[in-house]
């Protein structure tokens, strides 16, 4: 079973920041938070991951709360191409091979 | 510049047939995976191979047999296909489980299997 809870769906206006929340209240100290997305009819795409500190790359920013029980993925300037299902995953990187996907959040970017 | 590729993209076949799906990665990864996404869109891991050796087998029927001829390829052979096998199958690859910075999994485009 997935160890994360995400809203089923969200809307965001094009050009605005999309903030996708994720709860992982039972996360262990050695578990990382990963985000993937799946655009319709494509394979999942890695976005970003982090352990404790906030992370940023060319796609997104990841904000992890101090107690690590929740996190937020931020797409700073959403475009229509960001419409996808976004999966928040916790895993022990370095030991667990498998990724356990939950239901994810279906993000709709509105023109 | 394809990183993880799968063939075929679509596969329609009759119940009882045997079929194979091929996967190739050019990322230099040692570890490869097969995932299944059913009609309800749940993605579940089926197998993982590290350097041609089976690492994970997630209670998949014996009719499913992965074969890894070399590190860059992991093919999925399915015998006696059933209606319930209809799904999208994704191949993925990564470096071996190690430091978090290097074991990110990269997915192929998927193969949509329809069993009639």
Short mmCIF file of C-alpha atoms in Angstrom, two decimals:
data_model
loop_
_atom_site.label_atom_id
_atom_site.label_comp_id
_atom_site.label_asym_id
_atom_site.label_seq_id
_atom_site.Cartn_x
_atom_site.Cartn_y
_atom_site.Cartn_z
CA UNK A 1 0.00 0.00 0.00
CA UNK A 2 1.10 3.53 -0.73
CA UNK A 3 2.30 5.39 2.35
CA UNK A 4 1.15 8.77 1.10
CA UNK A 5 -2.11 10.69 0.88
CA UNK A 6 -2.81 13.15 -1.91
CA UNK A 7 -5.91 15.02 -3.09
CA UNK A 8 -7.65 13.24 -5.92
CA UNK A 9 -7.62 16.23 -8.24
CA UNK A 10 -6.66 19.89 -8.45
CA UNK A 11 -7.05 22.75 -10.89
CA UNK A 12 -4.55 25.50 -11.57
CA UNK A 13 -4.64 28.44 -13.97
CA UNK A 14 -2.00 28.51 -16.68
CA UNK A 15 0.95 30.68 -15.70
CA UNK A 16 0.28 30.35 -12.00
CA UNK A 17 2.21 28.27 -9.51
CA UNK A 18 0.75 24.82 -8.94
CA UNK A 19 1.15 23.61 -5.36
CA UNK A 20 0.54 19.91 -4.89
CA UNK A 21 0.35 18.69 -1.28
CA UNK A 22 1.25 15.27 0.03
CA UNK A 23 0.90 13.77 3.49
CA UNK A 24 3.32 11.09 4.62
CA UNK A 25 2.83 11.09 8.38
CA UNK A 26 4.41 7.64 8.88
CA UNK A 27 7.58 8.39 6.96
CA UNK A 28 10.72 6.82 8.42
CA UNK A 29 13.98 8.63 8.99
CA UNK A 30 15.69 6.95 6.06
CA UNK A 31 12.86 7.37 3.57
CA UNK A 32 13.03 9.92 0.80
CA UNK A 33 10.10 11.75 -0.76
CA UNK A 34 9.93 11.29 -4.52
CA UNK A 35 7.63 12.89 -7.06
CA UNK A 36 6.78 11.41 -10.44
CA UNK A 37 4.15 12.45 -12.96
CA UNK A 38 2.34 10.61 -15.70
CA UNK A 39 1.10 12.55 -18.68
CA UNK A 40 -1.76 10.82 -20.47
CA UNK A 41 -0.68 7.66 -22.31
CA UNK A 42 2.99 8.11 -21.38
CA UNK A 43 5.31 6.45 -18.90
CA UNK A 44 5.87 7.99 -15.47
CA UNK A 45 8.43 10.78 -15.46
CA UNK A 46 10.74 11.53 -12.55
CA UNK A 47 10.43 15.10 -11.24
CA UNK A 48 12.34 15.55 -8.02
CA UNK A 49 13.17 13.95 -4.68
CA UNK A 50 14.41 14.99 -1.25
CA UNK A 51 15.10 13.81 2.27
CA UNK A 52 14.94 16.78 4.65
CA UNK A 53 16.01 19.90 2.86
CA UNK A 54 14.01 21.74 0.26
CA UNK A 55 15.07 20.91 -3.26
CA UNK A 56 14.80 22.71 -6.59
CA UNK A 57 15.57 21.66 -10.14
CA UNK A 58 14.64 22.84 -13.60
CA UNK A 59 11.19 21.27 -13.34
CA UNK A 60 9.97 21.99 -9.83
CA UNK A 61 10.62 22.74 -6.18
CA UNK A 62 10.02 20.38 -3.29
CA UNK A 63 9.22 21.79 0.11
CA UNK A 64 9.38 19.31 3.01
CA UNK A 65 8.05 20.30 6.43
CA UNK A 66 10.43 20.23 9.35
CA UNK A 67 8.75 17.18 10.87
CA UNK A 68 8.82 15.54 7.41
CA UNK A 69 5.19 14.48 7.71
CA UNK A 70 4.14 16.38 4.64
CA UNK A 71 5.55 18.01 1.54
CA UNK A 72 4.52 20.23 -1.34
CA UNK A 73 5.56 20.02 -4.95
CA UNK A 74 5.62 23.41 -6.63
CA UNK A 75 5.48 23.93 -10.37
CA UNK A 76 6.37 27.64 -10.51
CA UNK A 77 4.71 28.59 -13.80
CA UNK A 78 2.27 25.89 -14.84
CA UNK A 79 1.63 25.31 -18.53
CA UNK A 80 -0.97 23.20 -20.29
CA UNK A 81 1.69 20.53 -20.78
CA UNK A 82 1.85 20.08 -17.01
CA UNK A 83 -1.61 18.51 -17.01
CA UNK A 84 -0.91 15.03 -15.62
CA UNK A 85 -1.30 12.70 -12.65
CA UNK A 86 1.31 13.52 -10.01
CA UNK A 87 2.50 10.80 -7.67
CA UNK A 88 4.09 11.41 -4.30
CA UNK A 89 6.09 8.41 -3.15
CA UNK A 90 8.20 7.59 -0.12
CA UNK A 91 10.91 5.00 -0.42
CA UNK A 92 14.18 3.97 1.10
CA UNK A 93 16.47 4.97 -1.73
CA UNK A 94 19.50 2.79 -1.71
CA UNK A 95 17.66 -0.31 -0.57
CA UNK A 96 14.16 -0.52 -2.02
CA UNK A 97 14.10 -1.31 -5.70
CA UNK A 98 10.39 -0.94 -6.13
CA UNK A 99 8.32 2.18 -6.29
CA UNK A 100 4.87 1.83 -4.75
CA UNK A 101 2.54 4.16 -6.59
CA UNK A 102 -0.64 5.45 -4.98
CA UNK A 103 -3.56 7.05 -6.77
CA UNK A 104 -1.83 10.39 -7.24
CA UNK A 105 -3.32 13.84 -7.88
CA UNK A 106 -4.83 14.60 -11.24
CA UNK A 107 -3.72 18.16 -12.00
CA UNK A 108 -5.68 20.11 -14.58
CA UNK A 109 -4.05 23.25 -15.93
CA UNK A 110 -6.76 25.60 -17.11
CA UNK A 111 -6.17 28.00 -20.01
CA UNK B 1 17.92 9.95 -27.99
CA UNK B 2 15.48 7.36 -26.69
CA UNK B 3 16.45 6.36 -23.16
CA UNK B 4 14.07 3.47 -22.45
CA UNK B 5 12.22 2.03 -25.42
CA UNK B 6 9.58 -0.67 -25.70
CA UNK B 7 8.16 -2.61 -28.59
CA UNK B 8 5.47 -2.96 -29.61
CA UNK B 9 3.54 0.10 -28.48
CA UNK B 10 0.23 -1.67 -29.01
CA UNK B 11 -0.47 -5.39 -28.91
CA UNK B 12 -3.87 -6.96 -29.60
CA UNK B 13 -4.16 -10.71 -29.33
CA UNK B 14 -6.50 -13.57 -28.61
CA UNK B 15 -6.86 -15.40 -25.30
CA UNK B 16 -4.54 -18.35 -25.02
CA UNK B 17 -1.81 -16.92 -27.23
CA UNK B 18 1.81 -16.38 -26.20
CA UNK B 19 3.35 -12.95 -26.71
CA UNK B 20 6.49 -11.01 -25.88
CA UNK B 21 7.20 -7.37 -25.13
CA UNK B 22 10.72 -6.06 -25.59
CA UNK B 23 12.50 -3.37 -23.60
CA UNK B 24 15.84 -1.74 -24.22
CA UNK B 25 17.65 1.03 -22.37
CA UNK B 26 20.68 3.00 -23.49
CA UNK B 27 21.34 4.72 -20.18
CA UNK B 28 24.02 2.32 -19.03
CA UNK B 29 21.86 1.17 -16.12
CA UNK B 30 22.31 -2.19 -14.42
CA UNK B 31 18.79 -2.55 -13.07
CA UNK B 32 15.60 -2.94 -15.09
CA UNK B 33 11.95 -3.34 -14.10
CA UNK B 34 8.54 -4.26 -15.41
CA UNK B 35 5.42 -2.52 -14.09
CA UNK B 36 1.77 -3.17 -14.89
CA UNK B 37 -0.89 -0.44 -15.01
CA UNK B 38 -4.40 -1.83 -14.98
CA UNK B 39 -7.68 -0.30 -16.13
CA UNK B 40 -8.03 1.52 -12.81
CA UNK B 41 -4.68 3.18 -13.48
CA UNK B 42 -2.86 1.57 -10.56
CA UNK B 43 0.84 1.08 -11.32
CA UNK B 44 2.37 -2.00 -9.71
CA UNK B 45 5.81 -3.48 -9.98
CA UNK B 46 6.07 -6.99 -11.40
CA UNK B 47 9.79 -7.75 -11.65
CA UNK B 48 13.19 -6.21 -11.30
CA UNK B 49 16.51 -7.46 -12.62
CA UNK B 50 19.95 -6.32 -11.57
CA UNK B 51 22.72 -7.18 -13.99
CA UNK B 52 20.62 -9.95 -15.55
CA UNK B 53 19.71 -11.43 -12.15
CA UNK B 54 16.12 -11.53 -10.86
CA UNK B 55 15.77 -9.36 -7.74
CA UNK B 56 12.04 -8.79 -7.33
CA UNK B 57 9.14 -11.04 -8.32
CA UNK B 58 5.94 -9.60 -6.96
CA UNK B 59 3.61 -12.61 -6.88
CA UNK B 60 3.19 -12.62 -10.62
CA UNK B 61 1.69 -15.75 -12.25
CA UNK B 62 4.16 -18.20 -13.75
CA UNK B 63 2.74 -17.38 -17.16
CA UNK B 64 4.83 -14.20 -16.99
CA UNK B 65 8.53 -14.80 -17.55
CA UNK B 66 11.03 -11.99 -17.82
CA UNK B 67 14.20 -12.63 -19.76
CA UNK B 68 17.32 -10.51 -19.66
CA UNK B 69 19.79 -11.39 -22.42
CA UNK B 70 22.09 -8.57 -21.35
CA UNK B 71 22.07 -5.55 -19.05
CA UNK B 72 20.47 -3.31 -21.65
CA UNK B 73 17.49 -5.55 -22.37
CA UNK B 74 14.64 -6.98 -20.30
CA UNK B 75 11.94 -8.73 -22.27
CA UNK B 76 8.61 -9.92 -20.92
CA UNK B 77 7.13 -13.13 -22.25
CA UNK B 78 3.55 -14.01 -21.42
CA UNK B 79 2.12 -17.49 -21.99
CA UNK B 80 -1.54 -18.44 -22.32
CA UNK B 81 -2.81 -14.89 -22.26
CA UNK B 82 -5.97 -14.19 -20.28
CA UNK B 83 -8.50 -11.37 -20.45
CA UNK B 84 -7.21 -10.02 -17.14
CA UNK B 85 -3.77 -9.51 -18.62
CA UNK B 86 -5.07 -6.55 -20.59
CA UNK B 87 -3.18 -3.55 -19.28
CA UNK B 88 -0.38 -1.14 -20.06
CA UNK B 89 3.05 -2.58 -19.28
CA UNK B 90 5.91 -0.23 -18.50
CA UNK B 91 9.57 -1.01 -18.50
CA UNK B 92 11.94 1.08 -16.37
CA UNK B 93 15.63 1.19 -15.58
CA UNK B 94 17.93 2.67 -12.98
CA UNK B 95 21.36 2.36 -11.48
CA UNK B 96 21.42 -0.33 -8.77
CA UNK B 97 19.90 0.68 -5.44
CA UNK B 98 22.58 2.83 -3.91
CA UNK B 99 22.80 6.48 -3.20
CA UNK B 100 19.56 8.36 -3.62
CA UNK B 101 21.10 10.62 -6.21
CA UNK B 102 21.65 7.80 -8.66
CA UNK B 103 18.88 5.22 -8.36
CA UNK B 104 16.05 7.21 -9.93
CA UNK B 105 13.95 5.03 -12.20
CA UNK B 106 13.34 6.07 -15.81
CA UNK B 107 10.30 4.66 -17.55
CA UNK B 108 9.60 3.62 -21.11
CA UNK B 109 6.54 4.76 -23.08
CA UNK B 110 4.50 1.65 -22.30
CA UNK B 111 2.95 -1.22 -24.25
CA UNK B 112 -0.83 -1.38 -24.31
CA UNK B 113 -1.83 -5.04 -24.34
CA UNK B 114 -5.41 -5.96 -25.24
CA UNK B 115 -6.50 -9.57 -24.89
CA UNK B 116 -9.70 -10.45 -26.74
#
